Tab-separated table of C-alpha atoms and ligand atoms in Angstrom:
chain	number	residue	atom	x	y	z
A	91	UNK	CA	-45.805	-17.002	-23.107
A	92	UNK	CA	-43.735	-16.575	-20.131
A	93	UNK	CA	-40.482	-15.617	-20.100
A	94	UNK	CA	-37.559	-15.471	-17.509
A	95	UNK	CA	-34.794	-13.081	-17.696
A	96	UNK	CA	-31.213	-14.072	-16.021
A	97	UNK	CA	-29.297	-10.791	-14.609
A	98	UNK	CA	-30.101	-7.073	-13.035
A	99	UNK	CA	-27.669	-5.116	-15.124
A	100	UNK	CA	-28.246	-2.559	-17.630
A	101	UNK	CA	-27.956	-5.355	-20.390
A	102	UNK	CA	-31.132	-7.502	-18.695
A	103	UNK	CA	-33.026	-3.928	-18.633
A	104	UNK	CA	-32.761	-3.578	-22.487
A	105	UNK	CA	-33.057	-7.147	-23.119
A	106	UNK	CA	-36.500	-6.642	-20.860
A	107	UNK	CA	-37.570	-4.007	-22.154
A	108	UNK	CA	-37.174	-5.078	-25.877
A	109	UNK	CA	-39.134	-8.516	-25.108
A	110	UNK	CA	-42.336	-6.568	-23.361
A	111	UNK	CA	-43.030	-5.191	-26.788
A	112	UNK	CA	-43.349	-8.464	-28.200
A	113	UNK	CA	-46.720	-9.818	-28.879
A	114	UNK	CA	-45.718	-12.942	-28.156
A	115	UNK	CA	-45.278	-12.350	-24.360
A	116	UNK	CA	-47.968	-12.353	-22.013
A	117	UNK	CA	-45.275	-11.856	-18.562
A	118	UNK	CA	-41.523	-11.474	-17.915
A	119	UNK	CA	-39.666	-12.401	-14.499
A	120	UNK	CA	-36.138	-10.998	-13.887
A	121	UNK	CA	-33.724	-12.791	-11.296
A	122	UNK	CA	-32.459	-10.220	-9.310
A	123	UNK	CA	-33.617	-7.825	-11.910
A	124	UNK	CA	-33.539	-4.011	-10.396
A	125	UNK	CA	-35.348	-0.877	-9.984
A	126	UNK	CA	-35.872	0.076	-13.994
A	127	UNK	CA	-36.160	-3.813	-14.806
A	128	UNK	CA	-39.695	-3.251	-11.966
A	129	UNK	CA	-41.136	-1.322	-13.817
A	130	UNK	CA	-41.662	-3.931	-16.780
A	131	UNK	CA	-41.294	-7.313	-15.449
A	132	UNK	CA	-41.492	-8.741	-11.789
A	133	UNK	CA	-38.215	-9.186	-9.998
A	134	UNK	CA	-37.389	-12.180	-8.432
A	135	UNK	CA	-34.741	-12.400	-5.083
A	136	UNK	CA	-32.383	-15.083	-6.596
A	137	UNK	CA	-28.650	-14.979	-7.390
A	138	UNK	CA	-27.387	-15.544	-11.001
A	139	UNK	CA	-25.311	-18.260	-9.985
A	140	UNK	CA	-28.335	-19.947	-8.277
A	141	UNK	CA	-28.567	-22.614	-10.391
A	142	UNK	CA	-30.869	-25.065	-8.705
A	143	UNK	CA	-33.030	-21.918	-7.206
A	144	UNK	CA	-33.706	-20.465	-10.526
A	145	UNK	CA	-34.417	-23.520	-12.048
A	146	UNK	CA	-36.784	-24.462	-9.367
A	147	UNK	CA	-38.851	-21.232	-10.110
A	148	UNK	CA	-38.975	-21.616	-13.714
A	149	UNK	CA	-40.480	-25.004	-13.527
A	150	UNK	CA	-43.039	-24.015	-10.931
A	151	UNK	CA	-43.941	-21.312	-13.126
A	152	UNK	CA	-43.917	-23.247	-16.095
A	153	UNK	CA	-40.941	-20.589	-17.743
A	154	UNK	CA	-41.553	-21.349	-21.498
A	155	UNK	CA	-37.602	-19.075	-22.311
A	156	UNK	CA	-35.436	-18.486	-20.048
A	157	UNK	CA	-32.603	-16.028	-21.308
A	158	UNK	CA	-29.463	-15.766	-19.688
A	159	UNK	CA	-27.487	-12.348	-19.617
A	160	UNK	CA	-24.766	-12.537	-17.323
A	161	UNK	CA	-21.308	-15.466	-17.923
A	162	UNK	CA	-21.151	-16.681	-14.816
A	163	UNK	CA	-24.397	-18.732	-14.368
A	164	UNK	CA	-23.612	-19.884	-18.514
A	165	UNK	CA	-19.665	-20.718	-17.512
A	166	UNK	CA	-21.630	-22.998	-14.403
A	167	UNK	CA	-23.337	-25.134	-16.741
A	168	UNK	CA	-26.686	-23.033	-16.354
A	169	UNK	CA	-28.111	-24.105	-19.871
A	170	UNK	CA	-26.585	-27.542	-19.384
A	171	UNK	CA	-28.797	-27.723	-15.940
A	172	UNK	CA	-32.414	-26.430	-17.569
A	173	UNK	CA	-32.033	-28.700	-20.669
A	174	UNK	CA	-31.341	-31.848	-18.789
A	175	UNK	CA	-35.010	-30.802	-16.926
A	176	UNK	CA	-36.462	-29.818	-20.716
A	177	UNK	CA	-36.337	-26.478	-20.012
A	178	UNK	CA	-36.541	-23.621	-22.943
A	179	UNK	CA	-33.323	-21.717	-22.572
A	180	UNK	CA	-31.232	-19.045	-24.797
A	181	UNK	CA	-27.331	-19.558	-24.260
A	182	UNK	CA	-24.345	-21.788	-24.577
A	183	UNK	CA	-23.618	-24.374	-22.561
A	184	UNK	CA	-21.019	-24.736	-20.090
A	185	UNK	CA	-18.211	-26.693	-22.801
A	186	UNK	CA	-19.409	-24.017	-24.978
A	187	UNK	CA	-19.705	-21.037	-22.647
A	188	UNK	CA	-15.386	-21.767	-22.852
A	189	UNK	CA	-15.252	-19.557	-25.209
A	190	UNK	CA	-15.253	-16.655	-22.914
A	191	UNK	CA	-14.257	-18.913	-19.318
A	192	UNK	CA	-10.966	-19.583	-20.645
A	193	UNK	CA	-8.787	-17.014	-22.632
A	194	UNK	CA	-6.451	-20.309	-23.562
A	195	UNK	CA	-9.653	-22.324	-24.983
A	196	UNK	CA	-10.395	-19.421	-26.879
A	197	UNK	CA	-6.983	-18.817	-28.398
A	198	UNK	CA	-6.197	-22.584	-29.623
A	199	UNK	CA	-9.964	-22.491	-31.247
A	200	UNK	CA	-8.819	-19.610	-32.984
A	201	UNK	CA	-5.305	-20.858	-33.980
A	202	UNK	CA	-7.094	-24.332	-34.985
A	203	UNK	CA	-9.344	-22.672	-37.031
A	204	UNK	CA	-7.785	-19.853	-38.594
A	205	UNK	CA	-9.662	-17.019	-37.317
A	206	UNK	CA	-6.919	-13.947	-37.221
A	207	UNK	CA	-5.702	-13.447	-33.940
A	208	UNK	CA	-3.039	-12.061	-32.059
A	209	UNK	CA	0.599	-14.474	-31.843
A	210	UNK	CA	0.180	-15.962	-27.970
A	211	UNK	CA	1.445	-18.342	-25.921
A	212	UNK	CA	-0.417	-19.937	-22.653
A	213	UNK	CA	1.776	-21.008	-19.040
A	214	UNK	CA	0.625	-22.776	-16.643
A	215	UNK	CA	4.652	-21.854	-15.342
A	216	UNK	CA	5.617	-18.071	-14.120
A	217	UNK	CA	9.101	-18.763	-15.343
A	218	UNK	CA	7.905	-20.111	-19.123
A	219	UNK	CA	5.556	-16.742	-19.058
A	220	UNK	CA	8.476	-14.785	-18.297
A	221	UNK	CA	10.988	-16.055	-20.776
A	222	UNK	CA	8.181	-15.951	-23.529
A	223	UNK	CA	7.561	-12.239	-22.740
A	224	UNK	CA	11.404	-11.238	-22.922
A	225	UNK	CA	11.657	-12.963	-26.600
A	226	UNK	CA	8.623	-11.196	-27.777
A	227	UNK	CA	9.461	-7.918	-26.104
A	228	UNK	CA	7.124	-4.828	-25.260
A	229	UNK	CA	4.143	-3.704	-25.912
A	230	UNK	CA	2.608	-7.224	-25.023
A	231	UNK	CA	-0.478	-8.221	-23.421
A	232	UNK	CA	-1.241	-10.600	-20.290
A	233	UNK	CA	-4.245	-11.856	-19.457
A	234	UNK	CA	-5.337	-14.224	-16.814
A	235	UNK	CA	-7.093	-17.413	-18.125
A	236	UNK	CA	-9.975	-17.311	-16.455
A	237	UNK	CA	-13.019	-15.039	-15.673
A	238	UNK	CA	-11.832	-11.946	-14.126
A	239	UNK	CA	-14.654	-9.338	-14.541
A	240	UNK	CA	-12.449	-7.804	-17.152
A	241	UNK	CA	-9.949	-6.602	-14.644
A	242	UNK	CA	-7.317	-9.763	-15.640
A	243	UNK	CA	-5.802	-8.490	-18.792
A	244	UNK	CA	-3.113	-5.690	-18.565
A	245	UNK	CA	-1.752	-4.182	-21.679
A	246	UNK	CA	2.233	-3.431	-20.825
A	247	UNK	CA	4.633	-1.195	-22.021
A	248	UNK	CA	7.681	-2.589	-20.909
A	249	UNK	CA	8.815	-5.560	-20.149
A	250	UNK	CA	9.016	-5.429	-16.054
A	251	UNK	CA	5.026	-4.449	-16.187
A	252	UNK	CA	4.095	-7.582	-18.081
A	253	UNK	CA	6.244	-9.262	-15.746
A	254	UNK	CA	4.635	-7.552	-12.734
A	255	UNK	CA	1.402	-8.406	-14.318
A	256	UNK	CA	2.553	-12.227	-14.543
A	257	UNK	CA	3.430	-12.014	-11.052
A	258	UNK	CA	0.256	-10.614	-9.488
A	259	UNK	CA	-2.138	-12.764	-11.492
A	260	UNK	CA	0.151	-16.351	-10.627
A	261	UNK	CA	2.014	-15.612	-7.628
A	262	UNK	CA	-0.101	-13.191	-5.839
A	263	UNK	CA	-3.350	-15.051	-7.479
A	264	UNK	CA	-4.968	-11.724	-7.870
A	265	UNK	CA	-7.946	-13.803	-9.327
A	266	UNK	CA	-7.675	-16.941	-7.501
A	267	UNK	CA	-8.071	-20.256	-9.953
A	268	UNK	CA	-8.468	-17.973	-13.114
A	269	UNK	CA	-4.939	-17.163	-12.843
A	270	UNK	CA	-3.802	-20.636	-13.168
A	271	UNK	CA	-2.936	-20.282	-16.240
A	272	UNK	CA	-1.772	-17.076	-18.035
A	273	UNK	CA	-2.084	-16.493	-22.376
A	274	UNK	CA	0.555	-13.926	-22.923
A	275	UNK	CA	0.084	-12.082	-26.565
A	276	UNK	CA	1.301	-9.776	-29.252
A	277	UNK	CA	-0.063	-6.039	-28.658
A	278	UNK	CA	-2.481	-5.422	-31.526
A	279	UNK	CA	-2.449	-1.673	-33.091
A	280	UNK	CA	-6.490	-0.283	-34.125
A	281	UNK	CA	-9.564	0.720	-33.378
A	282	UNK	CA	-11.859	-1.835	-31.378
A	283	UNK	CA	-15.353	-2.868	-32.477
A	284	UNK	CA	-17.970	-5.240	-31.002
A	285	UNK	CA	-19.387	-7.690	-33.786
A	286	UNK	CA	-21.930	-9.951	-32.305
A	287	UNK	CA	-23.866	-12.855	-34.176
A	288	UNK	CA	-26.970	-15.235	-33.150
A	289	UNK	CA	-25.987	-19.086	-33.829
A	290	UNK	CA	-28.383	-22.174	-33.543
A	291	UNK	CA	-25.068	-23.765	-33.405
A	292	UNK	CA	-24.148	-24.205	-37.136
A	293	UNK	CA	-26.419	-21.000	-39.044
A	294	UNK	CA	-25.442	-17.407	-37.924
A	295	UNK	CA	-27.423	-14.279	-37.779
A	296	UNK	CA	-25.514	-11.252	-37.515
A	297	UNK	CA	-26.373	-8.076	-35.305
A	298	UNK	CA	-25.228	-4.513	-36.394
A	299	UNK	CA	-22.208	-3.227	-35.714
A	300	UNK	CA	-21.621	-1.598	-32.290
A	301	UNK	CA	-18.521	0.270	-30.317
A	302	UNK	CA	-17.687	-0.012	-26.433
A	303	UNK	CA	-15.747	2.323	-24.905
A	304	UNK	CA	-13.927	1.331	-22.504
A	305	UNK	CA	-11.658	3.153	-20.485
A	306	UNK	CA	-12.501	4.812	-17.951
A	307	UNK	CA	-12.155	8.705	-18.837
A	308	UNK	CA	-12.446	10.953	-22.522
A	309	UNK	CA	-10.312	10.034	-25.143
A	310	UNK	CA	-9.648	6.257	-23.694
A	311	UNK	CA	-7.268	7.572	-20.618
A	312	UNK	CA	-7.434	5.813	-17.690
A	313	UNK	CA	-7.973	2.195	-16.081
A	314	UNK	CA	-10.365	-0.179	-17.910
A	315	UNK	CA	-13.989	-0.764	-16.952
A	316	UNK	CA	-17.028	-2.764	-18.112
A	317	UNK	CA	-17.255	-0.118	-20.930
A	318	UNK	CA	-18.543	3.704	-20.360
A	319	UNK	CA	-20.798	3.910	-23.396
A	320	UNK	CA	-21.129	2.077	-26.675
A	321	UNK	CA	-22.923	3.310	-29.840
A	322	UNK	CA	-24.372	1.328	-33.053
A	323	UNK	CA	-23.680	1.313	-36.002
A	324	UNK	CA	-20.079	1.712	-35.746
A	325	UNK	CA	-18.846	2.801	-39.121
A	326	UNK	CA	-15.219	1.290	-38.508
A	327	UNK	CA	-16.588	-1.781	-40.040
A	328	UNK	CA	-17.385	-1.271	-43.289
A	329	UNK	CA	-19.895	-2.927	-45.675
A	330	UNK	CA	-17.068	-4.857	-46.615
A	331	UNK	CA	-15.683	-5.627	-43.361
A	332	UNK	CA	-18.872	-6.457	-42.013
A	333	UNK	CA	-19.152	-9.578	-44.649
A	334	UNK	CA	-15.624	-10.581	-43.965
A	335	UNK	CA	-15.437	-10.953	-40.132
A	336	UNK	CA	-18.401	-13.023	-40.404
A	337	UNK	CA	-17.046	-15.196	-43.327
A	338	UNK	CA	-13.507	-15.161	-41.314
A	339	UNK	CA	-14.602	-15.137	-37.988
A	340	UNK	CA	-17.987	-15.805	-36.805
A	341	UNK	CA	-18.485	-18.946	-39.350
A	342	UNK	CA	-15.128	-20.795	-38.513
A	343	UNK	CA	-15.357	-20.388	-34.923
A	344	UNK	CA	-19.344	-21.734	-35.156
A	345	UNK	CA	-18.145	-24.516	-37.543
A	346	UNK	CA	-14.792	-25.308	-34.994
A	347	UNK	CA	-16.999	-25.432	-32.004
A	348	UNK	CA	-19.456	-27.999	-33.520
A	349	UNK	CA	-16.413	-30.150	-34.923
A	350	UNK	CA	-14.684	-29.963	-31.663
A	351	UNK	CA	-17.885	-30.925	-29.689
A	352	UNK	CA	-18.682	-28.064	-28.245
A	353	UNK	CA	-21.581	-26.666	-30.222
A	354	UNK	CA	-22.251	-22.812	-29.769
A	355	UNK	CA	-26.068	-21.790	-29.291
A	356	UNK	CA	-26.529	-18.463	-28.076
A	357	UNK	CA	-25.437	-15.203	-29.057
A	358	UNK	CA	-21.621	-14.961	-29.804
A	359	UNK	CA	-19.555	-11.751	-28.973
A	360	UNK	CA	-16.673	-10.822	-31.079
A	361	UNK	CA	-14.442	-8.210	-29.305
A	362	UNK	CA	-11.945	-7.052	-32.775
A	363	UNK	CA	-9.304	-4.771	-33.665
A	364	UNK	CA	-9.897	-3.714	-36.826
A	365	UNK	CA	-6.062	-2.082	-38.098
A	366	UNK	CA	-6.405	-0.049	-41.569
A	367	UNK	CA	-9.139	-2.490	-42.557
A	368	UNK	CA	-7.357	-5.497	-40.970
A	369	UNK	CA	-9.372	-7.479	-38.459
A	370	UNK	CA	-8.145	-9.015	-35.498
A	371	UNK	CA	-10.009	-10.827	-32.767
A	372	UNK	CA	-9.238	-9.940	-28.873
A	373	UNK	CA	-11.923	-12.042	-27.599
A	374	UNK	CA	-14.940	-13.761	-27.304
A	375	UNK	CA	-17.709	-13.700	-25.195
A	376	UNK	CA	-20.442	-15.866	-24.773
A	377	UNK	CA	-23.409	-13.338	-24.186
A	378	UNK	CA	-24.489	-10.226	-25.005
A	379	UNK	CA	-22.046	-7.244	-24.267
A	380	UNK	CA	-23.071	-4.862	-21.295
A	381	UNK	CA	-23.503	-2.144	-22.598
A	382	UNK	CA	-23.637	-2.659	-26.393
A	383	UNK	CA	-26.727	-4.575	-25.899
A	384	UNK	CA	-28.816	-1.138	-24.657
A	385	UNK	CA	-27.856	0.844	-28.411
A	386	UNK	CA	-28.361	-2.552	-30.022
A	387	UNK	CA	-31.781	-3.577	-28.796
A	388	UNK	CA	-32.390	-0.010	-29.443
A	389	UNK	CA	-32.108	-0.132	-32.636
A	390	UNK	CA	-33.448	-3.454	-33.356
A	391	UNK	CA	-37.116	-3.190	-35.369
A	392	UNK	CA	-37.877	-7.314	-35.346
A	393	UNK	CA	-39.185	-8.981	-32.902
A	394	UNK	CA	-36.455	-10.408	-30.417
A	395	UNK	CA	-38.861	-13.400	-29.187
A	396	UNK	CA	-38.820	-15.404	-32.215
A	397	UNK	CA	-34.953	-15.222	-32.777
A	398	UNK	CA	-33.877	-16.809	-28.975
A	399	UNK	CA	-36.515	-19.348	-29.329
A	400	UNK	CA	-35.564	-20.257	-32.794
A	401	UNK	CA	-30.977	-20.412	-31.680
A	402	UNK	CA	-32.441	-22.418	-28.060
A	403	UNK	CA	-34.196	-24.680	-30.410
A	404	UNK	CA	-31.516	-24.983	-32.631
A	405	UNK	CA	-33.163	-23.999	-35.891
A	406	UNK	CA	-32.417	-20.198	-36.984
A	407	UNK	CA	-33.799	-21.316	-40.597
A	408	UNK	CA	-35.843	-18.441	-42.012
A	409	UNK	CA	-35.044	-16.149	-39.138
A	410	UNK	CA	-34.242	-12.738	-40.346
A	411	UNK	CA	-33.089	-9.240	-37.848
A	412	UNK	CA	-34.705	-6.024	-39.502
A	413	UNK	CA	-32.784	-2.591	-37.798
A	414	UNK	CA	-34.375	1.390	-37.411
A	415	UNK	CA	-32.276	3.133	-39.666
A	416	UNK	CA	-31.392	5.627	-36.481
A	417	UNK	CA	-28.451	5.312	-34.743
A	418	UNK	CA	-27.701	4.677	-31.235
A	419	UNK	CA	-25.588	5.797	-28.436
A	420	UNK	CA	-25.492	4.477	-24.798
A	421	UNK	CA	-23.842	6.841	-22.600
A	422	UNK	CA	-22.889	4.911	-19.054
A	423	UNK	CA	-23.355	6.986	-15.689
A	424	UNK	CA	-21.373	5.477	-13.363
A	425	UNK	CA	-20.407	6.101	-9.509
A	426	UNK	CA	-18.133	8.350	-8.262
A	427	UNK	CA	-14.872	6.704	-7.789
A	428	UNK	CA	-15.551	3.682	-10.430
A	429	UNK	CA	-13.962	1.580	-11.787
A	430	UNK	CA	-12.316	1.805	-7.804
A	431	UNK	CA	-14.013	1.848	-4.543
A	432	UNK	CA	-17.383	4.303	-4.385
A	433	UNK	CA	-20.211	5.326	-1.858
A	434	UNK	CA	-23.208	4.000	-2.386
A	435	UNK	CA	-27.111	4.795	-1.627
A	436	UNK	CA	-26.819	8.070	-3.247
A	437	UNK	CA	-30.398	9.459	-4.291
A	438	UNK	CA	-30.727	9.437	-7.893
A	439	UNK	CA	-32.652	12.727	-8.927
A	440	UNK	CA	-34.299	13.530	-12.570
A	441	UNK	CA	-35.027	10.198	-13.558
A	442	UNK	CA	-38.520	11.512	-14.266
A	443	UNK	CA	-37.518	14.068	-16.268
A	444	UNK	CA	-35.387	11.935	-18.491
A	445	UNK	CA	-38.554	9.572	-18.865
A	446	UNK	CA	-40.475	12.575	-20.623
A	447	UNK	CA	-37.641	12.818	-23.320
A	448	UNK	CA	-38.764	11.321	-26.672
A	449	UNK	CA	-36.522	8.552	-28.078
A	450	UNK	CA	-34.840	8.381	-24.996
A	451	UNK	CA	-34.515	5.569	-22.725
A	452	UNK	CA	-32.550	5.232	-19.361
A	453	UNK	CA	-31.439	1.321	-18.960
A	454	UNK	CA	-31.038	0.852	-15.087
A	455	UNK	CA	-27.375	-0.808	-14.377
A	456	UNK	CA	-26.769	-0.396	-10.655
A	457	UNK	CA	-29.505	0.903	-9.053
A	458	UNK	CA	-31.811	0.066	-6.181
A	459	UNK	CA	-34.490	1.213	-4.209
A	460	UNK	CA	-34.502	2.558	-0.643
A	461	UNK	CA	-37.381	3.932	0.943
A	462	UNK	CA	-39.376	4.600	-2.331
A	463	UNK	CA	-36.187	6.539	-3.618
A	464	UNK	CA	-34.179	4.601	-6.163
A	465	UNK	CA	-30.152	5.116	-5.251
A	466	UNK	CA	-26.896	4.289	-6.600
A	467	UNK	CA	-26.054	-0.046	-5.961
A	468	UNK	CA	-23.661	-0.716	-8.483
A	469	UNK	CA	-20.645	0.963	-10.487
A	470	UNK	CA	-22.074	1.270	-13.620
A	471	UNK	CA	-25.128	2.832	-12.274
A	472	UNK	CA	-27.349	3.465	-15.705
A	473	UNK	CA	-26.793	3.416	-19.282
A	474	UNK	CA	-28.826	6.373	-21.015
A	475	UNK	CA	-29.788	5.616	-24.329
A	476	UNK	CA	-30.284	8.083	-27.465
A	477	UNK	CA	-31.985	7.300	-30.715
A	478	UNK	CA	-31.092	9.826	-33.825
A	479	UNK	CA	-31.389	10.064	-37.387
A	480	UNK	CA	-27.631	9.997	-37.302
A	481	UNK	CA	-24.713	9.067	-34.790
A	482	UNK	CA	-24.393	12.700	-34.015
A	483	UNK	CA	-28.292	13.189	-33.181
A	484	UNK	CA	-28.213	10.581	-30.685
A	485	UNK	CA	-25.017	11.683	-29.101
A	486	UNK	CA	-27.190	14.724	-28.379
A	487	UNK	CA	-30.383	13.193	-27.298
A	488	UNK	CA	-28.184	11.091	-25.183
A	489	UNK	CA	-26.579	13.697	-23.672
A	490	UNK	CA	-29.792	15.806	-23.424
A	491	UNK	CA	-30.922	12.619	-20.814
A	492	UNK	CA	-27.392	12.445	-19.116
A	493	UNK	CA	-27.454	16.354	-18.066
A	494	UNK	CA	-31.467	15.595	-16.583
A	495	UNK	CA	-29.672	13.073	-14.519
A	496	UNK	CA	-27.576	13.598	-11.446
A	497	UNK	CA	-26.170	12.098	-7.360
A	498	UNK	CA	-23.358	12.791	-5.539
A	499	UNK	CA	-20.210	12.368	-7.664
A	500	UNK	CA	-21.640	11.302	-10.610
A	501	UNK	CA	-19.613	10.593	-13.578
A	502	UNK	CA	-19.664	9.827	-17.028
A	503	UNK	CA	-17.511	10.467	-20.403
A	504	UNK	CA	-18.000	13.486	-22.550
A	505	UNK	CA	-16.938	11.595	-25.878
A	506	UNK	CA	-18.861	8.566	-26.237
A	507	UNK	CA	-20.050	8.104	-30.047
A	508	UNK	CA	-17.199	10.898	-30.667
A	509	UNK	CA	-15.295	8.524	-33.207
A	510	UNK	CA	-18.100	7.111	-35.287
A	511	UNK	CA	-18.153	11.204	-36.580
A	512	UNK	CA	-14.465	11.157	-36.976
A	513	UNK	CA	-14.666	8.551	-40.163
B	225	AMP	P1	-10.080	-8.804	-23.536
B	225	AMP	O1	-10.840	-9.062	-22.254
B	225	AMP	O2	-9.236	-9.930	-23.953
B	225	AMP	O3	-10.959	-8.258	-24.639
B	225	AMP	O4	-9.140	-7.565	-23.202
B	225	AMP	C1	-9.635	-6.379	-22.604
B	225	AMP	C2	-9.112	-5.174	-23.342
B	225	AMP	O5	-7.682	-5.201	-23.386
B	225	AMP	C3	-9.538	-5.112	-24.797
B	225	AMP	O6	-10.804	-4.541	-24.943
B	225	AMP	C4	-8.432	-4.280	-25.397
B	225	AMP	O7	-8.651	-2.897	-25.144
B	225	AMP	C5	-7.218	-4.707	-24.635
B	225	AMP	N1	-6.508	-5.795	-25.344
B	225	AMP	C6	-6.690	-7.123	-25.181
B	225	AMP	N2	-5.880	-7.837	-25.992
B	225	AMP	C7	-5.159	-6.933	-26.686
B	225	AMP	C8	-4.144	-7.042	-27.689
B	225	AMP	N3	-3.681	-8.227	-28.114
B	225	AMP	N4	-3.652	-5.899	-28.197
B	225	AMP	C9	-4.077	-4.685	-27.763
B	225	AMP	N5	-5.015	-4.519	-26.821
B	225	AMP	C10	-5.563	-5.626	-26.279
B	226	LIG	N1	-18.802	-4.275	-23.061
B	226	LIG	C1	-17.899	-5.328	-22.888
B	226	LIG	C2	-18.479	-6.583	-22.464
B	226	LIG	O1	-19.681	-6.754	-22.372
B	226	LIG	O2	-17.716	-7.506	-22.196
């Protein structure tokens, strides 16, 4: 079969590079795709939010699953687009793909439904934000509505910075039409954790357990990026824990989506806080995280194929995920400067050298080629990936590829993985 792959990021490269072992797959197309994504599938020149472009190509090819990795092209109605033409394709549609376009949407699903989430309130007024924020007093969190490639939510102190934040997201529109709207919401104490779960839109399949990391520098200092690293399994959620957020959180939000309309096919991204074994959700997201998905697919023994065809079909029945025992850690090399402004076209040297490490893999992020040399595109540049017998073994073996590696102002944290070994 023929597949199509939606993205270029270091998620689409692992989500690639997974599906080319399957025996089910005779040739795999990435739109943009990138350098590392070349070297397994062929990359095609159109934009993720290039609806009627992409969908062009996959008919002409006769795509028989498209999979989408990015939100944007899912929060545009993507899946909504290739169904109407009786197209194959893995990912919510646009009502559905709410979940993560609108931080409100996502918050009155929750409340509706009882999933355990942070006390909120959502303005469409500065004035209503503000007095909100002085009753509830600081910490507090703001967070624009809408999609704001994670740089809308700001985590305050004091009152006059969740203020300021109110101001530069609805007066100053920081982020245009997302900040229509601000949810303003209780600060939430605890470790994070990524729990994500396949859904044919009423059964769920649970993945492992995973961690993101991210701010931007060791021991979480600094401004917030995409995430720096992320490792599976994360041993913050328990056996125990595990069962529960998927009884109290992953089931009623599948269940409130159907009864609200809105069914939920896809994969479905928890972000928690989990607070001396007390889980609270942050977030959804209607995709696979970036870069949780690299240790994840790492780690995943069954065959990926099956599973998206079975939730884009809408049957998961009989579907099981089997996991490698080994752990996995995904350390992110990013450019110098990120998550602010950084040069690019850097030469990227010892990328060979890496590829001769065993149980190893580097997942190409923001990368491109320039005369035969592949250089530094994006901020998150690539996400090197370590499998070990235990968290601590692939710390090292991820490390082991991160100091092959190097450019111009390189940079990366020294601690991802580094509180899976303090539990
Ligand atoms: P979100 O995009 O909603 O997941 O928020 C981005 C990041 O902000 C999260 O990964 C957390 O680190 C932080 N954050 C969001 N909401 C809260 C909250 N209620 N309490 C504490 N931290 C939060
Ligand atoms: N790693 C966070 C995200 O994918 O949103």
């Amino acid at each position: 079969m023929k597949i199509l792959v939606i993205g270029g990021g270091g998620r689409e490269h692992a989500l690639v590079w997974k599906m080319a072992q399957s025996p089910l797959v005779d040739k795999i197309y990435c739109a943009p795709g990138n350098p590392g994504i070349a070297a397994l599938a062929e990359c095609v020149d159109l934009a993720v939010d290039d609806l009627d472009g992409l969908l062009s190509f996959a008919t002409a090819r006769q795509i028989d699953l498209t999979v989408v990795g990015p939100e944007l092209p899912l929060t545009l109605g993507i899946v909504d687009q290739f169904e109407a033409a009786g197209r194959l394709i893995f990912g919510p549609s646009k009502l559905a793909a709410q979940l993560e376009g609108s931080k409100a949407f996502c918050k009155d699903i929750m409340a509706k439904y009882g999933v355990p989430t942070a006390a909120y309130g959502t303005f469409s007024e500065r004035d209503d934000a503000v007095a909100f924020i002085n009753k509830l007093g600081a910490p507090i969190v703001v967070k624009a509505d809408g999609l704001a490639a994670g740089k809308g939510v700001v985590v305050a102190r004091d009152i006059a910075e969740a203020i300021a934040a109110v101001d530069h997201i609805m007066l100053d529109k920081a982020f245009g039409a997302a900040g229509e709207k601000v949810v303003v919401e209780e600060f939430l104490n605890g470790e994070e954790a990524s729990f994500l779960a396949f859904t044919d839109g009423e059964r769920v399949l649970p993945l492992a357990s995973s961690q993101d990391h991210k701010p931007v520098f060791d021991n979480d200092q600094g401004p917030n990026t995409g995430g720096m690293g992320a490792y599976s399994p994360a041993p913050v959620v328990t056996a125990a824990l595990y069962d529960e957020i998927v009884e109290t959180v992953i089931k009623p939000v599948v269940r409130g989506m159907a009864a609200e309309g809105c069914t939920y096919r896809g994969v479905l991204y928890a972000g928690l806080m989990i607070d001396d074994g007390k889980i609270g959700v942050l977030e959804f997201n209607a995709r696979f995280g970036d870069p949780e998905a690299q240790p994840l697919l790492s780690r995943l023994k069954s065959d990926l194929v099956p599973v998206l065809m079975a939730c884009a079909r809408g049957d998961l029945s009989g579907q099981v995920l089997e996991w490698h025992e080994q752990a996995a850690v995904c350390v992110v090399m990013a450019s110098g400067g990120y998550p602010g402004d950084f040069a690019k076209g850097l030469p990227i040297s010892g990328l060979d050298a890496a590829a001769k490490i065993d149980e190893l893999m580097v997942f190409h992020a923001g990368t491109t080629e320039r005369d035969g040399q592949v250089v530094n595109q994006g901020g998150r540049v690539l996400g090197v990936t370590g499998r070990g017998a235990t968290v601590a073994a692939a710390i090292a073996k991820a490390y082991e590829g991160v100091h092959a590696i190097s450019w111009e102002g390189a940079h990366y944290r020294t601690d991802i993985g580094a509180k899976a070994l303090r539990l």
